[in-house]
Amino acid sequence: MTQDLNVIIVGGGRVGFQTTAILADRGHDITVVERDPEVCDAIADEYVATIIQGDATDPAILEQADVERADVIAGLTASTGVNLAVCLEAKEMNGGGIRTIARVERLGGEEYTRFVDDVVFPERAGARMAANEIVGGDVESISDVTETLDIMQVRVADGAPAAGKRLADVNFPTGTLVVSDDDGERIAGPETTLDPGKRYVVAVEPDVADEVMNLLRG
Amino acid sequence: MSSGSHGERKPEAELGLLDATMIGMGAMIGAGIFVLTGLATEIAGPAAIAVFALNGVVTAFTGLSYAELASAIPKSGGGYAFVREVFDDLSSFLMGWMLWFAYMIAGALYALGFAPNFLELLHVYGLAPAPGQVGAITLPVVEAAVPVSVGLAFTAVLLLVALNAASTAASGSVETIFTLVKVAILVVFVAFGALSPMFSTAEFQPLFPVDGSAFAIIPAMGLTFIAFEGYDLITTVTEEVKNPRENIPKAIFLSLAVTVVVYLAVVTVAVGTLGAQGLAEAGEAGIAQAATEFMPTGLPVIQNGGAIIVFGAVFSTLTALNAVVIASSRVAFSMGREGQLLPSIGQLHHRFGTPFVAILASAVVMLASVALPTKSAGNMSSLFFLLSFIVVNGAVIRLRRERPDMKRPYEMPYYPAPPVLGILLNLVLTSVLIWYLVQTDPLALVLSVGWILLGGLAYVGLNRYRSSGEASGSLADPGASETTAEPVPGEDD
């Protein structure tokens, strides 16, 4: 009944540690499994999680993270193979009720979802953030969804081709969906106008993203 | 309740080693010394000194266990949180249930200790007759006479509950100032007492009470065991401590060591000045009475030097009461968050930001308990701390065996001796205490057993409630905005 999840994070490196810190701040219970004693020390100093020191692919080590009681396991080491292995092991130990998340090292790691509940590709998430910062807030990726679809918030630029037009009058390429109207209160409809300076949530497929940018940003 | 945006309102780490130590000492220096010294002397005679010393030794083993667990399991739930990590549902539920009760009864004990000392303070200034002569207030409504001291205790609990329910707990620095004031007052007491002519003719013979034997020490240890429960309090705030890996074990040991030293000095002086007989008769206000005997009088403003000590007793019992109101509600809150009590108990109040329901639930038991005799409250509270600490020691052993690769920033020396000794000694104290209760205080025993049975009922009832709740699929999503899928709860979640 409690909202606090029991989470096992495998790999306490940069990704694993940041994830641990965020989750711990939200009040979840975290157990980190990490091989490197020095990394273990660093996490222990932060006092955010229970730590098991050892190789998580070794069932005797993983067992100590109390897999039976965990709600979620996230394999966040740099090696996709290790991440998959620990997720599968945990699924087996837990009797299948555990949610599994594996970090993958390349785009298109989605085929792994046959074996785990979800995959994360931190480099891509980081890259999106970097791209957002580089563009300076006019175009911001909102979240990573399945595969490659990108949902972003775009500020319509003055003098852009679509600026001031109604949606019905703008011919967006196939693979585009303007989701919200200018104040983010309503779903956009044909009558929605693209006012310059206002922000709109737009979903685009990557191969038409440049065209959409041209229409909205000029 | 969203665990998404700000989870448990985790405060920033801001308590230093001193603050953490003072939190531990706050409850210990509070009532244990002022309230229980007289009562312990009644049982054990001048050997009360040995009682406190031995209790310090016994409790040190459990202190080691606490230090190791606190360093390895970063949670602010006190002993309950550690046990929850290690044991199954039923054991951890019982542990929390017992610890919760121990704190609530401790609250009643401190409130009951506050009342006679408060009356003594009024008496010193001639505002009230001597504590022994204060009668009862007749309540026209219920047509029953309520003893003034019970009324006072009730009021004190009510006030502090209201305070804690409506605003977030006092910060660690306030606690530090409080504790330092208490210690300072006790230092004054010891200094004046040791220099007084009464002390030079101190009489520590016969060491044991006339009708007793050396064996009388053990029930007295049981009664006063509660005086050393402060390290559990430290572990209820671990997440707020700076550099916890080092500071928490240090704070646990420091608070224990300083407390033992202070206790021994105070008890020695009290027995030496007032005599075991007088101390025993004064009961909960023993220290205060001893002080009025030897402190200088005719001082400006405060008139009687003894008033400082009496004020110290009043102040200490109140601050200790405040500490256990917070502690008991934190245990209940943790249990609620873990789904081991009603979920509403594990939620913060939307307006006050306090674990409101947890505080109210604790308050009910505390308010009911002030009707108990002080001694029964002391016995019951000690009994439940003893039982809880046995489980905590067990948790250390079990973790070492089941999770050898768990990182333990602090590892206790000479493992497995300390936890094994801790369990054995606590068991000895528990059994003697129970035996003693059978002889002298059946009420406390019945209430204690009743509480355990009630816990059993609550556990079964809650499991039913939960399974019916899950059957209708009312499991909320974890509230984190990024999570799109619902977590699949484990079997025993």
XYZ file of C-alpha atoms in Angstrom:
711
model
C 0.000 0.000 0.000
C 2.927 2.259 0.555
C 4.072 4.499 -2.250
C 7.706 3.987 -1.427
C 9.370 1.545 -3.727
C 12.052 -0.900 -2.775
C 14.601 -0.402 -5.524
C 17.803 -2.253 -6.357
C 20.267 -0.283 -8.428
C 23.051 -2.351 -9.947
C 26.087 -0.223 -10.686
C 26.867 2.776 -8.534
C 28.779 4.701 -11.137
C 27.799 8.081 -12.503
C 24.392 7.056 -13.808
C 23.613 4.680 -10.974
C 24.628 7.131 -8.314
C 22.620 10.043 -9.722
C 19.589 7.794 -10.036
C 20.059 6.631 -6.461
C 20.299 10.168 -5.146
C 17.141 11.288 -6.968
C 15.137 8.295 -5.805
C 16.406 8.547 -2.235
C 15.375 12.201 -2.153
C 11.888 11.105 -3.086
C 11.801 8.765 -0.139
C 12.259 5.421 -1.855
C 14.389 2.676 -0.334
C 17.455 1.963 -2.393
C 19.987 -0.834 -2.313
C 23.016 -0.363 -4.538
C 25.106 -3.294 -5.719
C 28.563 -2.152 -6.781
C 31.804 -3.952 -7.507
C 34.325 -1.203 -6.945
C 35.168 -0.681 -3.247
C 36.130 2.952 -3.817
C 32.803 3.737 -5.440
C 31.113 1.945 -2.532
C 32.928 4.227 -0.099
C 31.853 7.302 -1.991
C 28.195 6.240 -1.960
C 28.390 5.292 1.715
C 29.596 8.821 2.458
C 26.498 10.219 0.810
C 24.301 8.078 3.061
C 21.569 7.517 0.500
C 21.422 3.750 0.141
C 22.250 0.391 1.571
C 25.240 -0.962 -0.308
C 26.203 -4.498 -1.230
C 29.778 -4.713 -2.404
C 30.391 -7.310 -5.060
C 29.665 -8.522 -8.581
C 25.910 -8.419 -9.079
C 25.967 -11.175 -11.686
C 26.995 -13.527 -8.887
C 23.661 -14.785 -7.550
C 25.056 -14.989 -4.020
C 25.745 -11.260 -4.150
C 22.481 -10.293 -5.805
C 20.589 -12.352 -3.251
C 21.950 -10.089 -0.514
C 20.162 -7.125 -2.047
C 16.961 -8.775 -0.859
C 15.531 -9.338 -4.313
C 12.467 -11.109 -2.926
C 11.255 -7.895 -1.357
C 12.248 -5.477 -4.095
C 9.709 -3.801 -6.368
C 12.132 -2.759 -9.083
C 15.653 -3.610 -10.199
C 17.598 -1.336 -12.514
C 20.785 -2.580 -14.129
C 22.686 0.665 -14.694
C 26.243 -0.537 -15.228
C 28.075 0.469 -18.391
C 27.722 -3.052 -19.760
C 24.418 -3.998 -21.385
C 25.195 -7.676 -20.876
C 25.622 -7.300 -17.130
C 22.453 -5.225 -16.904
C 20.428 -7.799 -18.769
C 21.880 -10.634 -16.732
C 21.020 -9.078 -13.378
C 17.508 -8.238 -14.531
C 16.881 -11.803 -15.656
C 18.420 -13.242 -12.494
C 16.304 -10.965 -10.336
C 13.147 -11.888 -12.256
C 13.918 -15.533 -11.583
C 14.693 -15.008 -7.880
C 11.740 -12.764 -7.242
C 9.210 -15.040 -8.833
C 8.523 -12.627 -11.657
C 6.801 -9.839 -9.769
C 9.717 -7.453 -9.987
C 9.930 -4.633 -12.536
C 13.183 -4.709 -14.468
C 14.983 -1.861 -16.166
C 18.222 -2.216 -18.094
C 20.563 0.480 -19.247
C 21.608 -0.064 -22.870
C 24.651 1.296 -24.663
C 23.284 2.085 -28.063
C 20.247 3.450 -29.787
C 17.802 0.782 -30.795
C 18.343 -1.225 -27.639
C 14.581 -1.483 -27.578
C 14.594 -5.060 -28.764
C 15.744 -5.882 -25.250
C 12.261 -5.114 -23.973
C 11.462 -8.741 -24.801
C 13.498 -9.566 -21.698
C 13.156 -6.535 -19.459
C 10.267 -4.206 -18.738
C 12.053 -1.105 -19.870
C 15.357 0.147 -21.167
C 17.142 3.408 -20.571
C 19.744 4.998 -22.779
C 21.271 7.653 -20.527
C 23.629 9.009 -23.173
C 20.658 9.920 -25.331
C 18.818 11.520 -22.441
C 21.939 13.485 -21.626
C 22.335 14.478 -25.227
C 18.776 15.780 -25.358
C 19.436 17.900 -22.315
C 22.619 19.218 -23.875
C 20.780 19.992 -27.098
C 18.053 21.786 -25.155
C 20.640 23.948 -23.424
C 22.482 24.644 -26.669
C 19.337 25.834 -28.412
C 18.623 27.930 -25.339
C 15.085 27.122 -24.359
C 13.321 27.807 -27.668
C 13.134 24.094 -28.372
C 13.071 21.689 -25.492
C 12.726 17.945 -25.568
C 10.215 17.021 -22.932
C 10.748 13.320 -22.609
C 12.077 10.201 -24.092
C 9.348 7.957 -25.340
C 9.519 4.618 -27.019
C 11.936 4.274 -29.888
C 12.884 7.593 -31.430
C 9.766 9.749 -31.343
C 10.562 13.141 -29.831
C 8.125 15.224 -27.859
C 9.264 18.790 -27.401
C 8.126 22.211 -26.465
C 8.824 24.719 -29.176
C 8.551 28.494 -29.011
C 7.206 29.815 -32.289
C 9.644 32.373 -33.616
C 8.674 35.771 -35.022
C 8.550 35.605 -38.775
C 8.628 31.820 -38.927
C 6.605 30.403 -41.828
C 3.867 29.067 -39.546
C 3.829 31.997 -37.121
C 0.364 33.488 -36.661
C -1.315 30.828 -38.800
C -4.111 28.492 -37.830
C -3.154 24.823 -37.663
C -5.677 24.074 -40.374
C -3.715 26.342 -42.696
C -0.294 24.920 -42.012
C 0.839 21.880 -43.898
C 3.005 19.942 -41.454
C 4.787 16.873 -42.789
C 3.374 13.459 -41.935
C 4.857 12.365 -38.649
C 4.067 15.599 -36.837
C 1.461 16.301 -34.213
C 0.925 19.632 -32.515
C -0.362 18.545 -29.121
C -1.209 21.620 -27.080
C -2.425 25.103 -27.651
C -0.410 28.162 -26.665
C -1.057 28.154 -22.945
C -0.803 24.425 -22.506
C -4.387 24.156 -21.309
C -6.042 22.530 -24.292
C -5.308 19.967 -26.921
C -4.648 21.760 -30.163
C -7.330 21.662 -32.821
C -7.580 22.942 -36.394
C -8.553 26.397 -35.046
C -5.472 26.747 -32.846
C -3.280 29.587 -34.020
C 0.501 29.393 -33.738
C 1.169 32.754 -32.085
C 4.766 33.920 -32.267
C 6.492 33.920 -28.870
C 4.155 31.274 -27.470
C 5.185 27.686 -26.696
C 3.558 24.601 -28.123
C 4.032 20.949 -27.344
C 4.828 19.119 -30.562
C 5.479 15.451 -31.255
C 7.703 14.702 -34.214
C 9.350 11.757 -35.860
C 13.068 12.389 -36.176
C 13.185 12.320 -39.992
C 10.790 15.266 -40.272
C 12.075 17.193 -37.261
C 14.084 19.603 -39.409
C 11.089 20.523 -41.556
C 8.947 21.121 -38.489
C 11.691 23.281 -37.014
C 11.814 25.279 -40.211
C 8.067 25.896 -40.125
C 7.999 26.904 -36.460
C 11.365 28.567 -36.029
C 12.087 29.850 -39.501
C 0.245 11.842 -0.804
C 2.780 12.113 -3.516
C 6.145 10.628 -3.083
C 7.034 12.343 -6.317
C 7.947 15.941 -5.856
C 9.220 16.093 -2.320
C 8.970 12.612 -0.908
C 9.345 12.777 2.799
C 10.305 16.434 2.971
C 13.757 15.366 3.700
C 15.423 18.082 5.698
C 18.869 19.139 4.652
C 21.693 17.517 6.561
C 22.407 20.092 9.181
C 23.088 18.379 12.480
C 26.685 18.161 13.587
C 28.227 15.644 15.931
C 27.326 17.781 18.928
C 23.700 18.097 17.869
C 23.341 14.385 17.260
C 24.919 13.573 20.603
C 22.648 16.020 22.346
C 19.562 14.508 20.749
C 20.607 11.188 22.195
C 21.308 12.678 25.586
C 18.200 14.833 25.531
C 15.825 12.047 26.379
C 18.263 10.185 28.588
C 19.322 13.098 30.762
C 15.729 14.126 30.856
C 13.572 12.019 32.950
C 15.617 8.989 33.666
C 17.702 10.799 36.171
C 15.160 13.051 37.808
C 12.274 10.645 37.915
C 13.776 7.233 38.312
C 16.590 7.782 40.798
C 14.209 7.858 43.740
C 12.277 4.866 42.498
C 15.411 2.841 41.869
C 16.731 3.653 45.323
C 13.481 2.418 46.754
C 14.156 -0.991 45.250
C 17.893 -1.283 45.473
C 18.955 1.098 48.212
C 22.300 2.882 47.819
C 23.162 0.208 45.248
C 21.171 2.367 42.822
C 24.598 3.668 41.847
C 25.579 0.205 40.702
C 22.226 -0.124 38.947
C 22.926 2.815 36.674
C 26.513 1.726 36.062
C 25.502 -1.791 35.098
C 22.709 -0.552 32.897
C 25.254 1.552 31.077
C 27.319 -1.557 30.436
C 24.371 -3.668 29.303
C 23.084 -1.027 26.989
C 26.509 -0.385 25.476
C 26.323 -3.703 23.637
C 23.083 -2.697 21.998
C 24.639 0.695 21.314
C 27.294 -1.053 19.221
C 24.591 -2.795 17.249
C 22.816 0.474 16.657
C 26.017 2.102 15.470
C 26.691 -0.640 12.946
C 23.149 -0.706 11.621
C 22.849 3.061 11.425
C 26.054 3.294 9.416
C 24.949 0.614 6.970
C 21.254 1.377 6.565
C 20.671 5.034 5.751
C 17.196 5.463 7.114
C 15.736 7.687 9.781
C 13.308 5.303 11.350
C 15.229 4.320 14.441
C 15.492 0.680 15.373
C 12.282 -0.131 13.551
C 13.681 0.859 10.170
C 16.682 -1.422 10.624
C 14.599 -4.373 11.687
C 12.255 -3.761 8.764
C 15.226 -4.222 6.446
C 16.111 -7.571 7.897
C 13.116 -9.430 9.213
C 9.866 -10.544 7.686
C 6.609 -8.679 8.004
C 5.415 -10.072 11.301
C 8.678 -9.674 13.205
C 9.275 -6.169 11.986
C 5.682 -5.234 12.688
C 5.962 -6.487 16.241
C 9.241 -4.667 16.708
C 7.720 -1.406 15.524
C 4.621 -2.009 17.585
C 6.707 -2.573 20.717
C 9.022 0.348 20.132
C 6.090 2.621 19.451
C 4.543 1.571 22.737
C 7.833 1.951 24.588
C 8.053 5.559 23.446
C 4.441 6.334 24.205
C 4.684 4.905 27.705
C 7.964 6.766 28.138
C 5.962 9.869 27.297
C 3.507 9.062 30.062
C 6.392 8.367 32.427
C 8.018 11.713 31.732
C 4.707 13.498 32.085
C 4.161 11.744 35.395
C 7.640 12.758 36.460
C 6.977 16.315 35.400
C 3.937 16.749 37.634
C 5.424 16.228 41.123
C 8.486 18.239 40.167
C 6.295 21.044 38.945
C 4.379 20.972 42.219
C 7.683 20.992 44.055
C 8.691 24.081 42.101
C 5.467 25.805 43.128
C 6.080 24.630 46.671
C 9.563 26.107 46.791
C 8.032 29.483 46.080
C 5.185 28.921 48.481
C 2.573 28.892 45.729
C 1.385 25.439 46.596
C 1.452 23.128 49.573
C 4.101 20.420 49.685
C 3.580 17.823 46.950
C 2.434 15.241 49.436
C -0.385 17.484 50.604
C -1.853 18.450 47.287
C -5.210 16.801 47.114
C -7.365 16.245 44.114
C -9.399 18.446 41.879
C -13.016 17.514 41.829
C -14.440 17.542 38.382
C -18.101 18.387 38.571
C -18.677 16.987 35.126
C -17.575 13.418 35.719
C -18.152 13.494 39.448
C -14.763 11.994 40.084
C -11.705 13.281 41.800
C -8.647 13.517 39.588
C -5.343 13.748 41.434
C -3.700 17.056 40.643
C -0.511 15.403 39.431
C -2.378 13.264 36.911
C -4.195 16.350 35.708
C -0.874 18.132 35.302
C 0.677 15.225 33.451
C -2.326 15.028 31.162
C -2.113 18.723 30.429
C 1.592 18.521 29.670
C 1.076 15.729 27.160
C -1.813 17.576 25.591
C 0.221 20.747 25.168
C 3.227 19.085 23.616
C 1.097 16.949 21.328
C -0.695 20.050 20.127
C 2.627 21.798 19.605
C 4.081 18.936 17.570
C 0.916 18.289 15.612
C 0.669 21.869 14.459
C 4.279 22.612 13.641
C 7.306 20.696 12.539
C 9.639 19.545 15.256
C 12.069 21.857 16.946
C 15.368 21.910 15.139
C 18.419 20.109 16.380
C 20.083 23.268 17.589
C 17.243 24.019 19.989
C 17.524 20.499 21.297
C 21.239 21.075 21.811
C 20.645 24.189 23.897
C 18.023 22.386 25.974
C 20.326 19.489 26.674
C 23.257 21.695 27.566
C 21.053 23.568 30.030
C 20.008 20.298 31.611
C 23.573 19.076 31.919
C 24.676 22.407 33.352
C 21.995 22.243 36.018
C 23.058 18.728 36.934
C 26.687 19.821 37.147
C 25.615 22.538 39.584
C 23.724 19.913 41.561
C 26.706 17.582 41.718
C 29.137 20.349 42.630
C 27.056 21.775 45.467
C 26.048 18.344 46.653
C 29.552 16.985 46.785
C 30.705 20.035 48.747
C 27.805 20.065 51.159
C 28.352 18.973 54.751
C 25.627 16.382 54.276
C 27.707 14.605 51.710
C 30.795 14.431 53.928
C 28.830 12.229 56.281
C 27.400 10.240 53.431
C 26.030 6.892 54.325
C 26.258 4.216 51.662
C 25.774 1.417 54.138
C 24.019 -0.894 54.094
C 24.517 -0.992 50.365
C 21.359 -2.937 49.747
C 17.942 -2.366 51.253
C 17.340 -4.114 54.506
C 14.802 -6.554 53.186
C 16.567 -7.101 49.904
C 19.760 -8.616 48.646
C 22.210 -7.980 45.874
C 19.520 -9.449 43.685
C 17.435 -6.329 44.156
C 19.738 -4.634 41.667
C 18.237 -6.458 38.725
C 14.613 -5.325 38.972
C 15.913 -1.826 39.605
C 17.953 -2.156 36.428
C 14.832 -3.197 34.614
C 12.933 -0.202 35.907
C 15.628 2.277 34.980
C 16.627 0.719 31.679
C 14.574 3.322 29.882
C 17.049 5.899 31.059
C 19.413 4.671 28.340
C 17.219 4.543 25.281
C 18.602 7.704 23.735
C 20.607 6.086 20.976
C 17.428 4.922 19.346
C 16.427 8.567 19.198
C 19.674 9.443 17.444
C 18.872 6.932 14.752
C 15.520 8.552 14.134
C 17.264 11.617 12.732
C 20.266 10.050 11.011
C 19.454 11.457 7.608
C 19.778 14.969 8.958
C 23.255 14.419 10.352
C 26.322 15.739 8.598
C 28.860 13.091 7.602
C 26.693 10.366 9.106
C 29.130 7.559 8.448
C 31.442 8.894 11.114
C 29.204 10.988 13.259
C 26.388 8.609 14.061
C 28.474 5.874 15.694
C 30.417 8.603 17.498
C 27.253 10.301 18.671
C 25.859 7.013 19.947
C 28.958 6.209 21.988
C 29.476 9.749 23.194
C 25.919 10.178 24.361
C 26.082 6.875 26.198
C 29.406 7.609 27.834
C 28.513 11.124 28.931
C 25.124 9.986 30.171
C 26.644 7.242 32.297
C 29.135 9.659 33.848
C 26.443 12.222 34.594
C 24.122 9.603 36.036
C 26.726 8.131 38.336
C 27.744 11.524 39.676
C 24.163 12.609 40.254
C 23.017 9.367 41.857
C 26.063 9.280 44.119
C 25.411 12.812 45.298
C 21.696 12.231 45.716
C 22.175 9.089 47.777
C 25.004 10.703 49.701
C 23.062 13.797 50.681
C 19.473 12.782 51.103
C 20.237 9.203 52.072
C 18.719 6.205 50.380
C 15.747 6.273 52.705
C 14.867 9.897 52.058
C 15.453 9.516 48.340
C 13.181 6.499 48.184
C 10.438 8.347 50.005
C 10.660 11.350 47.726
C 10.068 9.108 44.713
C 9.793 10.960 41.410
C 10.880 14.247 42.933
C 13.855 12.701 44.741
C 16.576 14.719 43.088
C 14.627 17.931 43.485
C 14.129 17.292 47.183
C 17.757 16.417 47.700
C 18.673 19.713 46.107
C 16.409 21.773 48.324
C 18.252 20.224 51.275
C 21.732 21.408 50.419
C 21.533 24.202 47.881
C 22.228 27.656 49.291
C 19.202 29.741 50.120
C 18.622 33.484 50.258
C 19.871 34.091 46.735
C 18.569 37.122 44.863
C 15.607 36.556 42.546
C 15.458 32.800 42.775
C 15.624 32.838 46.592
C 16.224 29.163 47.092
C 19.112 27.566 45.189
C 17.216 24.324 45.194
C 14.762 25.944 42.853
C 17.367 25.771 40.084
C 17.470 22.034 40.376
C 13.717 21.732 40.654
C 13.432 23.919 37.601
C 15.957 21.598 35.937
C 13.731 18.650 36.737
C 10.644 20.356 35.344
C 12.505 21.520 32.267
C 14.115 18.107 31.710
C 10.947 16.121 31.998
C 9.170 18.483 29.618
C 11.896 18.428 26.983
C 12.222 14.666 27.283
C 8.473 14.392 26.895
C 8.724 16.508 23.782
C 11.446 14.230 22.424
C 9.410 11.080 22.892
C 6.262 12.639 21.465
C 8.312 13.200 18.329
C 10.001 9.798 18.534
C 6.806 7.837 19.035
C 5.094 9.563 16.164
C 8.120 8.926 13.951
C 7.960 5.215 14.641
C 4.238 5.169 13.861
C 4.861 7.295 10.760
C 7.563 4.913 9.514
C 5.262 1.970 10.085
C 2.520 3.727 8.189
C 4.868 4.429 5.287
C 5.932 0.819 5.226
C 2.297 -0.188 5.070
C 2.445 -1.797 8.488
C -0.095 0.545 9.994
C -2.953 2.345 8.297
C -1.606 4.339 5.348
C -3.021 7.564 6.764
C -0.601 7.241 9.694
C 2.260 7.382 7.209
C 1.134 10.627 5.666
C 2.024 14.210 6.356
C -0.704 16.684 7.081
C -1.320 18.867 4.042
C -1.369 22.054 6.060
C 0.896 21.502 9.031
C 3.472 19.345 7.301
C 3.632 17.103 10.353
C 2.852 13.403 10.663
C -0.446 14.556 12.108
C -2.316 11.265 12.293
C 0.722 9.488 13.729
C 0.978 12.106 16.465
C -2.699 11.876 17.298
C -2.577 8.087 17.409
C 0.401 8.245 19.769
C -1.309 10.901 21.851
C -4.318 8.705 22.570
C -2.176 6.041 24.219
C -0.023 8.597 26.025
C -2.979 10.452 27.456
C -4.568 7.219 28.616
C -1.296 6.121 30.200
C -0.886 9.100 32.501
C -3.444 7.419 34.733
C -0.847 4.728 35.456
C 1.339 4.741 38.539
C 4.761 6.169 37.633
C 6.467 2.934 38.477
C 4.226 0.906 36.205
C 4.932 3.303 33.377
C 8.682 2.986 33.988
C 8.478 -0.786 34.120
C 6.380 -1.124 31.004
C 8.430 1.285 28.989
C 11.658 -0.416 30.019
C 10.184 -3.815 29.252
C 9.315 -2.837 25.725
C 12.644 -1.125 25.102
C 14.376 -4.278 26.333
C 12.328 -6.434 23.979
C 12.867 -4.110 21.033
C 16.595 -3.970 21.626
C 16.784 -7.769 21.653
C 15.345 -7.703 18.148
C 17.795 -5.020 17.045
C 20.734 -7.127 18.225
C 19.219 -10.054 16.380
C 19.050 -7.909 13.257
C 22.796 -7.306 13.373
C 23.541 -11.012 13.607
C 21.132 -11.873 10.852
C 22.455 -9.193 8.527
C 26.028 -10.338 9.071
C 25.058 -13.863 8.215
C 22.744 -13.196 5.315
C 24.452 -10.205 3.759
C 28.155 -10.586 4.409
C 28.974 -8.284 1.494
C 26.853 -5.439 2.736
C 28.888 -2.308 3.217
C 29.245 -1.481 6.891
C 31.042 1.830 7.273
C 31.154 1.155 10.982
C 31.869 -2.427 11.999
C 31.621 -3.319 15.651
C 34.709 -4.851 17.238
C 34.782 -8.419 18.615
C 31.766 -9.534 16.624
C 29.750 -11.679 17.479
C 30.274 -11.092 21.193
C 28.512 -7.701 21.550
C 25.140 -8.575 20.006
C 25.099 -12.009 21.632
C 25.884 -10.462 25.005
C 23.358 -7.741 24.326
C 20.663 -10.331 23.661
C 21.582 -12.452 26.680
C 21.796 -9.576 29.145
C 18.601 -8.010 27.864
C 16.902 -11.371 28.175
C 18.059 -11.667 31.765
C 16.735 -8.202 32.541
C 13.506 -8.928 30.709
C 12.830 -12.149 32.560
C 13.650 -10.651 35.937
C 11.502 -7.653 35.132
C 8.596 -9.893 34.161
C 9.088 -11.979 37.285
C 9.168 -8.783 39.316
C 6.012 -7.521 37.634
C 4.231 -10.770 38.437
C 5.130 -10.190 42.071
C 4.478 -6.503 42.399
C 2.774 -4.940 39.420
C 0.305 -7.270 37.713
C -1.411 -4.280 36.126
C 1.663 -3.398 34.080
C 2.026 -6.993 33.006
C -1.590 -7.316 31.936
C -1.402 -4.065 29.975
C 1.828 -5.167 28.307
C 0.398 -8.498 27.250
C -2.741 -6.697 26.164
C -0.741 -4.388 23.924
C 1.006 -7.331 22.244
C -2.331 -9.050 21.676
C -3.763 -5.846 20.289
C -0.781 -5.746 17.961
C -1.564 -9.238 16.759
C -5.122 -8.168 16.033
C -3.967 -5.033 14.273
C -1.582 -7.070 12.138
C -4.229 -9.560 11.062
C -6.797 -6.838 10.516
C -4.390 -4.779 8.464
C -3.452 -7.702 6.269
C -7.133 -8.295 5.571
C -7.627 -4.620 4.864
C -4.670 -4.619 2.515
C -5.649 -7.691 0.595
C -9.141 -6.327 0.113
C -7.634 -3.039 -1.022
C -5.343 -4.725 -3.498
C -8.087 -6.939 -4.782
C -9.973 -3.869 -5.898
C -6.798 -2.645 -7.505
C -6.404 0.559 -5.544
C -2.659 0.580 -5.747
C -1.617 4.088 -6.512
C 1.151 4.684 -8.961
C 4.383 5.783 -7.415
C 3.694 9.384 -8.181
C 6.918 9.987 -9.988
C 5.961 11.898 -13.068
C 8.403 10.079 -15.301
C 7.081 6.661 -14.523
C 4.546 5.656 -17.049
C 4.049 2.060 -16.033
C 2.582 0.916 -12.788
C 4.974 -0.911 -10.570
C 4.099 -4.487 -9.970
C 4.020 -4.865 -6.228
C 5.857 -7.776 -4.721
C 3.983 -10.495 -2.925
C 4.591 -9.018 0.474
C 4.575 -5.371 -0.390
